[in-house]
Amino acid sequence: MKPISLTRFLIEEQREKGQIAPDLRLLIEVVARACKAISIQIGKGALGNVLGNAGAVNVQGEAQKKLDVLSNEILLDANEWGGHLAAIASEEMDDPHLIPHRFPKGNYLLVFDPLDGSSNIDVNVSVGTIFSVLKCPDGVTDPGADDFLQPGTQQVAAGYTVYGPSTVLVLTLGDGVHQFTLDREIGSFVLTQSDLRIPADTAEFAINMSNQRHWEAPVQRYVGELVAGKTGPRKKDFNMRWVASMVADVHRILTRGGIFMYPVDAKCRDKGGRLRLLYEANPMAFIVEQAGGAATDGLGRLLEVQPRGLHQRVPVFLGSKNEVERVTGYHREAIA
Ligand code: AFP
């Protein structure tokens, strides 16, 4: 059977399930088109003037890569004229980007990490784009940062694109998780997997082990049991993977199961964690839950965290449900 294009998938979702308003369909297609353009730039590697640092620092205090800045610009340019958005927020911008007055405004807020894992870009390891879609609060015509501060349960769509051996877009509209692969010969994303499901159990975990001495007791206990393998209380061996691009680690988990952890630790406690709530944790948590997995901040459901700031950071535990529930249980025991 001829693969279904992203456009046809979205139109059929809209026609058969009323799952997606026309403006939201347009938004998803515009973001996908921008991800195609980002994929082309990333694919140039050393042949294009796209590697290395941009010579600036972002709001996170991180050195910006040229591709961080370029990816952000591609997403802004693609999305500001379409009339489907009220404002855009990004890891790479201190404040939201308002839609210029010369363009019509729409009902959605788009927030993204334009290039996640960018410390990997210069060593040719998979990186990605993560995005989340919220509704603009009723009656708000010039949204500010506070209008983005909605719990993850308010997301109407979320997705990521992994720029790896193939370019893969993974999307949820609140009705399952679907995977589209970029067919470079026709220049379109085509549906390559419907209804991705994360196994409840796993034998694979993802964490940056170099932070071990900084972890809190529940994480020390949980990871210690995984490393002990057959000789410990879990009575089975576990494998470890850590790409240091969240999109790549999460995509592996969506594909074959696993648990991804970035706990708060002594190194990042003053910032509240390493990963950002609005454009990393929340979209990934929405996708993982829609695929039958779980996502917590160690104590409670990530999607229910009330954001306090646009660039707020949180601890993240997500993936195979039974493992996320176990490590979350250890955290709850520790405060009982
Ligand atoms: P960069 O975008 O700065 O490379 O950070 C990537 C990231 O936010 C997330 O994608 C990774 O899971 C995590 O940081 C890796 O953190 P460590 O470099 O501390 O392992």
Coordinates of C-alpha atoms and ligand atoms in Angstrom, one line a residue:
M1 CA 0.0 0.0 0.0
K2 CA 1.3 3.5 -0.9
P3 CA 2.5 5.3 2.3
I4 CA 0.2 8.0 3.6
S5 CA 1.6 11.5 3.6
L6 CA 1.5 13.6 6.8
T7 CA -1.0 15.9 5.0
R8 CA -3.4 13.1 4.1
F9 CA -3.0 11.7 7.7
L10 CA -4.0 15.1 9.2
I11 CA -6.9 15.6 6.8
E12 CA -8.2 12.1 7.5
E13 CA -7.8 12.7 11.3
Q14 CA -9.8 15.9 10.8
R15 CA -12.5 14.3 8.6
E16 CA -13.0 11.1 10.5
K17 CA -12.4 12.0 14.1
G18 CA -12.8 15.8 14.2
Q19 CA -9.6 15.5 16.1
I20 CA -7.9 18.5 14.7
A21 CA -9.1 22.0 13.7
P22 CA -8.0 23.3 10.3
D23 CA -5.7 25.9 11.9
L24 CA -4.0 23.2 14.0
R25 CA -3.6 21.1 10.9
L26 CA -1.9 24.0 9.2
L27 CA 0.3 24.6 12.2
I28 CA 1.5 21.0 12.3
E29 CA 2.2 21.1 8.5
V30 CA 4.2 24.3 8.8
V31 CA 6.3 23.0 11.7
A32 CA 6.9 19.8 9.7
R33 CA 8.0 21.8 6.7
A34 CA 10.4 23.8 8.9
C35 CA 11.8 20.6 10.3
K36 CA 12.5 19.5 6.7
A37 CA 14.5 22.7 6.2
I38 CA 16.4 22.2 9.4
S39 CA 17.2 18.6 8.4
I40 CA 18.7 19.9 5.1
Q41 CA 20.9 22.4 7.0
I42 CA 22.0 19.8 9.5
G43 CA 22.8 17.3 6.7
K44 CA 25.3 19.8 5.2
G45 CA 27.6 19.2 8.2
A46 CA 31.1 20.4 7.6
L47 CA 30.2 21.2 4.0
G48 CA 28.0 24.1 5.0
N49 CA 28.9 27.0 7.2
V50 CA 26.6 25.5 10.0
L51 CA 28.9 23.9 12.6
G52 CA 30.5 25.4 15.6
N53 CA 29.5 28.1 18.0
A54 CA 27.5 31.2 17.1
G55 CA 29.5 33.3 19.5
A56 CA 26.5 34.1 21.7
V57 CA 24.9 32.8 24.9
N58 CA 21.2 32.0 25.3
V59 CA 18.9 32.6 28.3
Q60 CA 20.0 29.2 29.7
G61 CA 23.6 30.6 29.9
E62 CA 24.6 28.0 27.3
A63 CA 26.9 28.8 24.3
Q64 CA 24.6 28.8 21.2
K65 CA 25.6 26.7 18.3
K66 CA 25.2 28.2 14.8
L67 CA 22.5 25.5 14.2
D68 CA 20.7 26.5 17.4
V69 CA 20.3 30.0 16.0
L70 CA 19.6 28.9 12.4
S71 CA 17.0 26.3 13.5
N72 CA 15.2 28.9 15.7
E73 CA 15.1 31.4 12.8
I74 CA 13.8 28.7 10.4
L75 CA 10.9 27.9 12.8
L76 CA 10.1 31.6 13.5
D77 CA 10.1 32.5 9.8
A78 CA 7.9 29.5 8.9
N79 CA 5.3 30.2 11.6
E80 CA 4.8 33.9 12.0
W81 CA 2.8 34.7 8.8
G82 CA 0.3 31.8 8.7
G83 CA -2.4 33.3 10.9
H84 CA -2.6 30.3 13.1
L85 CA -0.5 31.5 16.1
A86 CA -0.8 34.2 18.7
A87 CA 2.8 33.9 19.9
I88 CA 5.9 31.7 19.8
A89 CA 8.3 30.8 22.6
S90 CA 11.7 29.1 22.3
E91 CA 14.6 27.8 24.4
E92 CA 16.7 30.2 22.4
M93 CA 14.7 33.4 23.2
D94 CA 14.4 35.1 26.6
D95 CA 10.8 36.2 25.9
P96 CA 8.0 35.1 23.6
H97 CA 8.1 36.2 20.0
L98 CA 4.9 38.1 19.2
I99 CA 3.3 37.8 15.8
P100 CA 4.1 41.0 13.8
H101 CA 1.1 43.3 13.4
R102 CA 1.3 42.9 9.6
F103 CA 0.2 39.3 10.0
P104 CA -3.1 37.9 11.3
K105 CA -3.1 36.1 14.7
G106 CA -4.5 32.7 15.5
N107 CA -5.6 30.8 18.6
Y108 CA -2.5 28.7 19.3
L109 CA 0.8 29.2 21.2
L110 CA 3.8 27.3 19.9
V111 CA 6.8 26.6 22.1
F112 CA 9.9 24.6 21.1
D113 CA 13.4 23.6 21.6
P114 CA 14.6 24.3 18.0
L115 CA 17.7 22.1 18.3
D116 CA 17.8 19.7 21.2
G117 CA 21.1 17.9 21.9
S118 CA 23.1 20.6 20.1
S119 CA 26.3 19.7 22.0
N120 CA 26.2 16.6 19.8
I121 CA 26.0 18.4 16.5
D122 CA 29.7 18.9 16.0
V123 CA 30.4 15.2 16.6
N124 CA 27.7 14.1 14.1
V125 CA 25.4 12.4 16.7
S126 CA 21.6 12.6 16.3
V127 CA 19.9 15.8 17.4
G128 CA 16.3 17.0 17.2
T129 CA 13.5 19.6 17.4
I130 CA 10.9 19.3 20.2
F131 CA 7.6 21.3 20.0
S132 CA 4.5 21.7 22.0
V133 CA 1.2 23.4 21.1
L134 CA -1.1 25.2 23.6
K135 CA -4.3 27.2 23.2
C136 CA -4.0 30.9 23.7
P137 CA -6.2 31.9 26.6
D138 CA -9.6 33.3 25.5
G139 CA -9.6 37.1 25.1
V140 CA -5.8 37.4 25.1
T141 CA -4.7 39.2 21.9
D142 CA -1.1 40.0 22.9
P143 CA 0.1 37.0 24.9
G144 CA 3.0 37.2 27.2
A145 CA 5.2 34.7 29.0
D146 CA 2.5 34.1 31.6
D147 CA 0.0 32.9 29.0
F148 CA 2.4 30.0 28.2
L149 CA 2.4 28.9 31.9
Q150 CA -0.1 26.1 31.4
P151 CA 0.2 22.6 32.8
G152 CA 1.2 19.9 30.2
T153 CA -2.3 18.5 30.3
Q154 CA -3.4 21.6 28.3
Q155 CA -1.3 20.7 25.3
V156 CA -3.4 20.1 22.1
A157 CA -0.4 18.6 20.2
A158 CA 3.2 17.7 20.7
G159 CA 6.0 16.2 18.7
Y160 CA 9.6 15.9 17.9
T161 CA 11.8 15.4 14.9
V162 CA 15.0 13.3 15.2
Y163 CA 17.7 14.2 12.6
G164 CA 19.4 10.9 12.6
P165 CA 20.2 8.3 9.9
S166 CA 16.7 9.1 8.8
T167 CA 14.7 12.1 9.7
V168 CA 11.7 11.0 11.7
L169 CA 8.8 13.1 12.9
V170 CA 6.8 11.7 15.9
L171 CA 3.5 13.4 16.7
T172 CA 0.6 13.1 19.0
L173 CA -2.7 15.1 18.8
G174 CA -4.1 13.4 21.9
D175 CA -5.2 10.3 20.1
G176 CA -2.2 8.0 20.0
V177 CA 1.4 8.5 18.8
H178 CA 2.3 8.3 15.1
Q179 CA 5.7 8.2 13.3
F180 CA 6.5 9.8 9.9
T181 CA 9.7 9.4 8.0
L182 CA 11.0 12.0 5.6
D183 CA 11.0 10.6 2.1
R184 CA 13.8 12.8 0.6
E185 CA 12.9 11.7 -3.0
I186 CA 9.5 13.4 -2.8
G187 CA 10.3 15.8 0.1
S188 CA 7.4 14.7 2.2
F189 CA 6.9 13.1 5.6
V190 CA 5.1 9.7 5.2
L191 CA 3.4 7.6 7.8
T192 CA 5.7 4.8 8.8
Q193 CA 4.2 3.7 12.1
S194 CA 0.8 4.2 13.8
D195 CA 0.0 4.0 17.5
L196 CA 3.5 3.5 18.9
R197 CA 3.3 1.7 22.3
I198 CA 6.0 1.6 25.0
P199 CA 6.3 -1.8 26.7
A200 CA 5.4 -1.6 30.4
D201 CA 8.6 -3.4 31.4
T202 CA 12.2 -2.9 30.1
A203 CA 15.8 -4.0 30.6
E204 CA 17.3 -0.7 29.4
F205 CA 17.9 2.6 31.2
A206 CA 19.2 6.0 30.2
I207 CA 20.9 8.3 32.7
N208 CA 24.2 10.3 32.7
M209 CA 26.1 8.1 35.1
S210 CA 28.9 10.7 35.6
N211 CA 26.5 12.5 37.9
Q212 CA 26.1 9.5 40.2
R213 CA 27.8 11.0 43.3
H214 CA 25.4 14.0 43.1
W215 CA 22.1 11.9 43.0
E216 CA 19.6 11.8 45.8
A217 CA 19.0 8.6 47.8
P218 CA 16.0 7.3 45.8
V219 CA 17.9 7.5 42.5
Q220 CA 21.0 6.0 44.1
R221 CA 18.9 3.1 45.2
Y222 CA 17.0 2.6 41.9
V223 CA 20.0 2.8 39.6
G224 CA 22.1 0.8 42.1
E225 CA 19.6 -2.1 41.7
L226 CA 19.7 -1.8 37.9
V227 CA 23.5 -2.0 37.9
A228 CA 23.5 -4.9 40.3
G229 CA 21.5 -6.8 37.7
K230 CA 21.1 -10.6 38.4
T231 CA 23.2 -10.3 41.6
G232 CA 20.7 -7.8 43.1
P233 CA 17.0 -7.5 44.1
R234 CA 15.9 -7.1 40.4
K235 CA 17.3 -10.5 39.6
K236 CA 17.9 -9.6 35.9
D237 CA 20.6 -7.7 34.0
F238 CA 19.9 -4.2 32.5
N239 CA 21.6 -2.4 29.6
M240 CA 22.4 1.3 29.6
R241 CA 22.3 3.9 26.8
W242 CA 22.9 7.6 27.0
V243 CA 23.0 9.7 23.8
A244 CA 22.7 13.1 25.6
S245 CA 20.2 14.1 23.0
M246 CA 16.8 13.7 24.7
V247 CA 15.0 13.3 21.4
A248 CA 17.3 10.3 20.5
D249 CA 16.9 8.7 23.9
V250 CA 13.2 9.2 24.0
H251 CA 12.8 7.9 20.4
R252 CA 14.7 4.7 21.4
I253 CA 12.3 4.3 24.3
L254 CA 9.2 4.8 22.1
T255 CA 10.6 2.2 19.7
R256 CA 11.8 -0.5 22.1
G257 CA 11.0 0.6 25.7
G258 CA 13.3 1.9 28.4
I259 CA 13.4 4.5 31.2
F260 CA 15.0 7.9 30.7
M261 CA 16.1 9.8 33.8
Y262 CA 17.4 13.3 34.4
P263 CA 17.0 13.8 38.1
V264 CA 17.7 16.9 40.1
D265 CA 21.0 16.5 41.7
A266 CA 23.6 18.5 43.7
K267 CA 24.9 20.0 40.4
C268 CA 21.6 21.4 39.2
R269 CA 19.5 21.7 42.3
D270 CA 19.7 25.4 42.4
K271 CA 18.1 25.5 38.9
G272 CA 15.4 22.9 39.7
G273 CA 16.9 20.3 37.3
R274 CA 18.5 20.1 33.9
L275 CA 15.6 19.7 31.5
R276 CA 13.1 22.5 30.7
L277 CA 9.5 21.9 31.5
L278 CA 7.6 23.7 28.7
Y279 CA 9.6 22.6 25.7
E280 CA 11.3 19.4 26.7
A281 CA 9.6 17.6 29.6
N282 CA 6.0 18.4 28.8
P283 CA 5.9 17.5 25.1
M284 CA 7.9 14.3 25.7
A285 CA 5.6 13.4 28.7
F286 CA 2.5 13.9 26.5
I287 CA 3.9 11.7 23.8
V288 CA 5.1 9.0 26.3
E289 CA 1.7 8.9 28.1
Q290 CA -0.1 8.7 24.8
A291 CA 2.1 5.7 24.0
G292 CA 1.1 3.9 27.2
G293 CA 4.2 5.0 29.2
A294 CA 4.5 7.2 32.3
A295 CA 6.3 10.5 33.1
T296 CA 6.9 12.0 36.5
D297 CA 9.1 14.5 38.2
G298 CA 10.0 11.8 40.8
L299 CA 7.0 12.5 42.9
G300 CA 4.0 13.4 40.7
R301 CA 2.8 13.4 37.1
L302 CA 4.9 15.8 34.9
L303 CA 1.9 16.9 32.9
E304 CA 0.2 18.2 36.1
V305 CA 3.1 20.4 37.2
Q306 CA 2.0 24.1 37.2
P307 CA 4.7 26.0 35.4
R308 CA 6.1 29.1 37.2
G309 CA 8.4 30.4 34.4
L310 CA 8.9 30.0 30.7
H311 CA 12.3 28.4 31.1
Q312 CA 11.6 26.5 34.3
R313 CA 13.5 23.2 34.8
V314 CA 12.2 20.0 36.3
P315 CA 13.5 16.5 37.2
V316 CA 12.4 14.0 34.5
F317 CA 11.6 10.2 34.8
L318 CA 9.8 8.8 31.8
G319 CA 9.3 5.7 29.7
S320 CA 8.2 2.1 30.5
K321 CA 5.4 2.5 33.0
N322 CA 6.4 -0.2 35.6
E323 CA 9.9 1.2 35.9
V324 CA 8.8 4.9 36.2
E325 CA 6.3 3.8 38.8
R326 CA 9.0 1.9 40.7
V327 CA 11.5 4.8 40.9
T328 CA 8.7 7.3 41.7
G329 CA 7.6 4.9 44.5
Y330 CA 11.2 5.1 45.9
H331 CA 11.0 8.9 45.9
R332 CA 7.6 8.8 47.7
E333 CA 8.9 6.3 50.3
A334 CA 11.8 8.7 51.0
I335 CA 9.5 11.5 52.0
A336 CA 6.8 9.4 53.7
Ligands
AFP1 P1 22.2 20.4 24.8 O1 21.1 20.8 23.9 O2 22.9 21.5 25.5 O3 23.1 19.4 24.1 O4 21.5 19.6 26.0 C1 20.8 18.4 25.6 C2 19.9 18.1 26.8 O5 19.1 19.2 27.1 C3 19.0 16.9 26.5 O6 18.7 16.7 25.2 C4 19.9 15.7 27.0 O7 19.2 14.6 27.5 C5 20.7 16.4 28.2 O8 20.7 17.8 27.9 C6 22.1 15.9 28.2 O9 22.7 16.4 29.4 P2 24.2 16.0 29.8 O10 25.0 16.7 28.8 O11 24.3 16.5 31.2 O12 24.2 14.5 29.7

